[in-house]
Amino acid sequence: MSITFSKVSYVYSPGTPYEYRALDGVDLTLEEGKITAIIGRTGSGKSTLIQHLNALLLPNEGEIQILGRTIKAGEKPKNLKPLRKDVGLVFQFPEYQLFEETVIKDVIFGPKNFGVSEEDAKKKAKEALALVGLSEDIYEKSPLELSGGQKRRVAIADILAMDPKILVLDEPTAGLDPMGTKEMMSLFYRLNRQFGKTILIVTHDMEQVYQYCDDVVVLEDGKVRIHQDKDTFFRDAKECESMGILPPALIRMKEILKAKGFTLSENIHSVDALAEALREEVRNG
Amino acid sequence: MGNLTLGRYIPMDSPIHKMDPRAKILAMLMMLIAIFIPSGWIGYGILFVIVSMVIILAKLSFSFIFKAMKPMLFMLVFLLIINILVVKTGYVLLQMGSIVIWSDAVFNTLYIAVRLLLMIMITTCLTATTKPLDMTMGIEDLLKPFQKIHVPAHEIAMLISIALRFIPDLIDETMRIMKAQESRGVDLKEGKMMERITAILSLIVPLFVSAFQRAEDLANAMEARGYAPGQPRTRYKQLKMESRDYVLLICAGLILAGMIGMAVL
């Protein structure tokens, strides 16, 4: 199964002086079960692209196939709820979506909208809050009392509680501290590897892409410029730089070490793994 | 909501765009008064032609104006119904059983429709060709004489410019929150009564939270830059009336006088 975009175009405010073509004939096939990073400059169409995944935006041209549904340009899709449930979309700075009196009520809100019973919704909500690392003593607090990082976690739990098959995140770690960032990224990684969720992440952080993602999609002026697995993608440093992308420091580090005579394998994608590999090599002489 | 056209500035390069906002505001006021003078169909015809010429001069499209008119349609239909039920003068246009439609009912509504159309055309000529900031500067200058009777001209202008400045932001914010909540299964268009109330709550609570947050941020930013209301302030941009602005004022004055003349005669 895969998610397919064929010749998808999206135009904001068509027919006005503010007309803007955000997506321009996007052809893209995303495999399910992978973590895919979507990168590109500001205004390259990343946010527009992901809003097509749960039909918040409908294409002006082309069609999208997702989870056995087809969304065609010019056709108003009926009964979007199942799609909205299966494609969980976490917006950029999602804290603003919190509105209930208590944290637990806010997380229950999503599943209940999709027809889950109060009891099951509560169970799901507790699971989701535990996943994002929030303890029980904040359940009854007002979401507005929480710290920025906690709010972000609640907002992500909001979506996780819906138990989506595909999780789409728009810069989920922007504004989080380094520890929080690491915890969030590890969570998404675990959701993918352990629970088999398909994950799409819009990000500007190449270290994150290198460490956690499988594939990379580069958008440029509303078109897909590159869609590759990350190792192939970062191998061509010149090509990366031509797109304004600075390869992760870890790659440069590995290159320097290789020049010094280390034989490091391809699949070292984190500082921890690199340290481990170096220790092995040093020990074995 | 993204297609909101009423009161939006359209950047163009036209003689109307370059005019002094004070002249434009005064001319608009005179034209609005002219509309409310019962000068008959001929008078409105003349006004329509003149305003259309201004719209063409300002390089605005008529479709833009009619889009701005759309929200008024509902009001007009409502008015027509009330008029049909209430007005019983003139001659009978149509009789369907117990419902009698009198000619004055239809003409009254048409009259109001034409006035509304003219009003929207004229106000659009102002708002679409004047940057919000220039507009508030113009309003502030025009209110200055009233400071003698303790009208806080500068504060009023500041209020207006802040309000105008944040309308598009709040619209964007609303759209953003709507999308986020729709992703959480909120259905803003359908559903039972209770569901719809929660749906609206899920929109309004975050909107208020963010509006208050913005207000606080803005107040802090203004204070940090030393803003103090009531203090004399200088301006980077000075408004200057040129000959074309006087021509505009004289034309508007002549039109107003002409309309009064037509009504009296």
PDB file of N, CA and C in Angstrom, chain A residues 81 96-100 106 109-110 112-113, chain B residues 174-207:
ATOM      1  N   LYS A  81     -14.780  11.688   7.648  1.00  0.00           N
ATOM      2  CA  LYS A  81     -14.382  11.328   9.015  1.00  0.00           C
ATOM      3  C   LYS A  81     -13.429  10.137   9.085  1.00  0.00           C
ATOM      4  N   TYR A  96      -2.133  25.731  20.183  1.00  0.00           N
ATOM      5  CA  TYR A  96      -3.335  26.564  20.143  1.00  0.00           C
ATOM      6  C   TYR A  96      -4.630  25.766  20.007  1.00  0.00           C
ATOM      7  N   GLN A  97      -4.516  24.477  19.683  1.00  0.00           N
ATOM      8  CA  GLN A  97      -5.746  23.710  19.502  1.00  0.00           C
ATOM      9  C   GLN A  97      -6.339  23.239  20.834  1.00  0.00           C
ATOM     10  N   LEU A  98      -5.616  23.424  21.945  1.00  0.00           N
ATOM     11  CA  LEU A  98      -6.132  22.992  23.249  1.00  0.00           C
ATOM     12  C   LEU A  98      -7.250  23.928  23.667  1.00  0.00           C
ATOM     13  N   PHE A  99      -8.371  23.360  24.123  1.00  0.00           N
ATOM     14  CA  PHE A  99      -9.470  24.257  24.500  1.00  0.00           C
ATOM     15  C   PHE A  99     -10.303  23.761  25.666  1.00  0.00           C
ATOM     16  N   GLU A 100     -10.147  22.475  26.025  1.00  0.00           N
ATOM     17  CA  GLU A 100     -11.014  21.946  27.086  1.00  0.00           C
ATOM     18  C   GLU A 100     -10.546  22.420  28.463  1.00  0.00           C
ATOM     19  N   ASP A 106      -9.383  17.191  26.968  1.00  0.00           N
ATOM     20  CA  ASP A 106      -8.923  17.634  25.657  1.00  0.00           C
ATOM     21  C   ASP A 106      -8.468  16.448  24.810  1.00  0.00           C
ATOM     22  N   PHE A 109     -11.382  14.356  23.532  1.00  0.00           N
ATOM     23  CA  PHE A 109     -12.190  15.053  22.519  1.00  0.00           C
ATOM     24  C   PHE A 109     -12.066  14.417  21.127  1.00  0.00           C
ATOM     25  N   GLY A 110     -10.830  14.163  20.688  1.00  0.00           N
ATOM     26  CA  GLY A 110     -10.602  13.603  19.349  1.00  0.00           C
ATOM     27  C   GLY A 110     -11.292  12.274  19.150  1.00  0.00           C
ATOM     28  N   LYS A 112     -13.580  10.820  20.750  1.00  0.00           N
ATOM     29  CA  LYS A 112     -15.037  10.905  20.891  1.00  0.00           C
ATOM     30  C   LYS A 112     -15.697  11.439  19.617  1.00  0.00           C
ATOM     31  N   ASN A 113     -15.033  12.380  18.984  1.00  0.00           N
ATOM     32  CA  ASN A 113     -15.555  12.900  17.718  1.00  0.00           C
ATOM     33  C   ASN A 113     -15.680  11.803  16.666  1.00  0.00           C
TER      34      ASN A 113
ATOM     35  N   THR B 174      -8.136  32.030  12.678  1.00  0.00           N
ATOM     36  CA  THR B 174      -9.383  31.261  12.687  1.00  0.00           C
ATOM     37  C   THR B 174      -9.289  30.073  11.741  1.00  0.00           C
ATOM     38  N   MET B 175      -8.761  30.327  10.546  1.00  0.00           N
ATOM     39  CA  MET B 175      -8.632  29.245   9.565  1.00  0.00           C
ATOM     40  C   MET B 175      -7.718  28.145  10.108  1.00  0.00           C
ATOM     41  N   ARG B 176      -6.622  28.571  10.731  1.00  0.00           N
ATOM     42  CA  ARG B 176      -5.654  27.624  11.270  1.00  0.00           C
ATOM     43  C   ARG B 176      -6.318  26.745  12.338  1.00  0.00           C
ATOM     44  N   ILE B 177      -7.032  27.394  13.260  1.00  0.00           N
ATOM     45  CA  ILE B 177      -7.666  26.634  14.341  1.00  0.00           C
ATOM     46  C   ILE B 177      -8.746  25.723  13.764  1.00  0.00           C
ATOM     47  N   MET B 178      -9.508  26.235  12.794  1.00  0.00           N
ATOM     48  CA  MET B 178     -10.539  25.406  12.174  1.00  0.00           C
ATOM     49  C   MET B 178      -9.929  24.141  11.595  1.00  0.00           C
ATOM     50  N   LYS B 179      -8.818  24.312  10.885  1.00  0.00           N
ATOM     51  CA  LYS B 179      -8.181  23.150  10.262  1.00  0.00           C
ATOM     52  C   LYS B 179      -7.684  22.174  11.315  1.00  0.00           C
ATOM     53  N   ALA B 180      -7.060  22.717  12.376  1.00  0.00           N
ATOM     54  CA  ALA B 180      -6.539  21.838  13.427  1.00  0.00           C
ATOM     55  C   ALA B 180      -7.679  21.056  14.063  1.00  0.00           C
ATOM     56  N   GLN B 181      -8.802  21.741  14.336  1.00  0.00           N
ATOM     57  CA  GLN B 181      -9.905  21.037  14.989  1.00  0.00           C
ATOM     58  C   GLN B 181     -10.599  20.089  14.015  1.00  0.00           C
ATOM     59  N   GLU B 182     -10.663  20.465  12.751  1.00  0.00           N
ATOM     60  CA  GLU B 182     -11.240  19.534  11.767  1.00  0.00           C
ATOM     61  C   GLU B 182     -10.416  18.258  11.701  1.00  0.00           C
ATOM     62  N   SER B 183      -9.092  18.403  11.863  1.00  0.00           N
ATOM     63  CA  SER B 183      -8.232  17.222  11.874  1.00  0.00           C
ATOM     64  C   SER B 183      -8.523  16.351  13.081  1.00  0.00           C
ATOM     65  N   ARG B 184      -9.114  16.942  14.108  1.00  0.00           N
ATOM     66  CA  ARG B 184      -9.459  16.159  15.298  1.00  0.00           C
ATOM     67  C   ARG B 184     -10.915  15.703  15.230  1.00  0.00           C
ATOM     68  N   GLY B 185     -11.488  15.741  14.041  1.00  0.00           N
ATOM     69  CA  GLY B 185     -12.822  15.187  13.863  1.00  0.00           C
ATOM     70  C   GLY B 185     -13.960  16.146  14.131  1.00  0.00           C
ATOM     71  N   VAL B 186     -13.669  17.424  14.302  1.00  0.00           N
ATOM     72  CA  VAL B 186     -14.740  18.396  14.494  1.00  0.00           C
ATOM     73  C   VAL B 186     -15.424  18.632  13.163  1.00  0.00           C
ATOM     74  N   ASP B 187     -16.740  18.640  13.190  1.00  0.00           N
ATOM     75  CA  ASP B 187     -17.486  18.914  11.978  1.00  0.00           C
ATOM     76  C   ASP B 187     -18.224  20.225  12.185  1.00  0.00           C
ATOM     77  N   LEU B 188     -17.722  21.296  11.568  1.00  0.00           N
ATOM     78  CA  LEU B 188     -18.294  22.607  11.844  1.00  0.00           C
ATOM     79  C   LEU B 188     -19.583  22.852  11.070  1.00  0.00           C
ATOM     80  N   LYS B 189     -19.846  21.995  10.075  1.00  0.00           N
ATOM     81  CA  LYS B 189     -21.011  22.266   9.232  1.00  0.00           C
ATOM     82  C   LYS B 189     -22.216  21.424   9.609  1.00  0.00           C
ATOM     83  N   GLU B 190     -21.974  20.200  10.068  1.00  0.00           N
ATOM     84  CA  GLU B 190     -23.101  19.326  10.377  1.00  0.00           C
ATOM     85  C   GLU B 190     -23.074  18.896  11.836  1.00  0.00           C
ATOM     86  N   GLY B 191     -23.966  18.008  12.178  1.00  0.00           N
ATOM     87  CA  GLY B 191     -23.954  17.453  13.521  1.00  0.00           C
ATOM     88  C   GLY B 191     -25.134  17.909  14.352  1.00  0.00           C
ATOM     89  N   LYS B 192     -25.311  17.255  15.497  1.00  0.00           N
ATOM     90  CA  LYS B 192     -26.412  17.594  16.387  1.00  0.00           C
ATOM     91  C   LYS B 192     -26.117  18.895  17.117  1.00  0.00           C
ATOM     92  N   MET B 193     -27.162  19.411  17.778  1.00  0.00           N
ATOM     93  CA  MET B 193     -27.040  20.692  18.477  1.00  0.00           C
ATOM     94  C   MET B 193     -25.841  20.723  19.428  1.00  0.00           C
ATOM     95  N   MET B 194     -25.747  19.687  20.304  1.00  0.00           N
ATOM     96  CA  MET B 194     -24.670  19.665  21.297  1.00  0.00           C
ATOM     97  C   MET B 194     -23.305  19.613  20.619  1.00  0.00           C
ATOM     98  N   GLU B 195     -23.214  18.776  19.575  1.00  0.00           N
ATOM     99  CA  GLU B 195     -21.945  18.646  18.864  1.00  0.00           C
ATOM    100  C   GLU B 195     -21.522  19.965  18.257  1.00  0.00           C
ATOM    101  N   ARG B 196     -22.512  20.686  17.740  1.00  0.00           N
ATOM    102  CA  ARG B 196     -22.173  21.957  17.089  1.00  0.00           C
ATOM    103  C   ARG B 196     -21.712  22.984  18.110  1.00  0.00           C
ATOM    104  N   ILE B 197     -22.326  22.935  19.305  1.00  0.00           N
ATOM    105  CA  ILE B 197     -21.896  23.875  20.336  1.00  0.00           C
ATOM    106  C   ILE B 197     -20.441  23.601  20.724  1.00  0.00           C
ATOM    107  N   THR B 198     -20.095  22.316  20.945  1.00  0.00           N
ATOM    108  CA  THR B 198     -18.698  21.998  21.267  1.00  0.00           C
ATOM    109  C   THR B 198     -17.793  22.393  20.114  1.00  0.00           C
ATOM    110  N   ALA B 199     -18.281  22.174  18.883  1.00  0.00           N
ATOM    111  CA  ALA B 199     -17.456  22.517  17.720  1.00  0.00           C
ATOM    112  C   ALA B 199     -17.124  24.004  17.741  1.00  0.00           C
ATOM    113  N   ILE B 200     -18.145  24.829  18.033  1.00  0.00           N
ATOM    114  CA  ILE B 200     -17.903  26.267  18.039  1.00  0.00           C
ATOM    115  C   ILE B 200     -17.009  26.659  19.219  1.00  0.00           C
ATOM    116  N   LEU B 201     -17.232  25.995  20.366  1.00  0.00           N
ATOM    117  CA  LEU B 201     -16.364  26.248  21.529  1.00  0.00           C
ATOM    118  C   LEU B 201     -14.908  25.940  21.201  1.00  0.00           C
ATOM    119  N   SER B 202     -14.691  24.829  20.490  1.00  0.00           N
ATOM    120  CA  SER B 202     -13.327  24.417  20.183  1.00  0.00           C
ATOM    121  C   SER B 202     -12.644  25.428  19.270  1.00  0.00           C
ATOM    122  N   LEU B 203     -13.454  26.275  18.671  1.00  0.00           N
ATOM    123  CA  LEU B 203     -12.904  27.321  17.800  1.00  0.00           C
ATOM    124  C   LEU B 203     -12.717  28.622  18.581  1.00  0.00           C
ATOM    125  N   ILE B 204     -13.721  28.949  19.397  1.00  0.00           N
ATOM    126  CA  ILE B 204     -13.717  30.256  20.055  1.00  0.00           C
ATOM    127  C   ILE B 204     -12.702  30.334  21.196  1.00  0.00           C
ATOM    128  N   VAL B 205     -12.611  29.265  21.993  1.00  0.00           N
ATOM    129  CA  VAL B 205     -11.679  29.312  23.127  1.00  0.00           C
ATOM    130  C   VAL B 205     -10.242  29.562  22.656  1.00  0.00           C
ATOM    131  N   PRO B 206      -9.724  28.752  21.715  1.00  0.00           N
ATOM    132  CA  PRO B 206      -8.356  29.034  21.267  1.00  0.00           C
ATOM    133  C   PRO B 206      -8.221  30.418  20.626  1.00  0.00           C
ATOM    134  N   LEU B 207      -9.266  30.864  19.946  1.00  0.00           N
ATOM    135  CA  LEU B 207      -9.189  32.164  19.277  1.00  0.00           C
ATOM    136  C   LEU B 207      -9.045  33.285  20.309  1.00  0.00           C
TER     137      LEU B 207
END
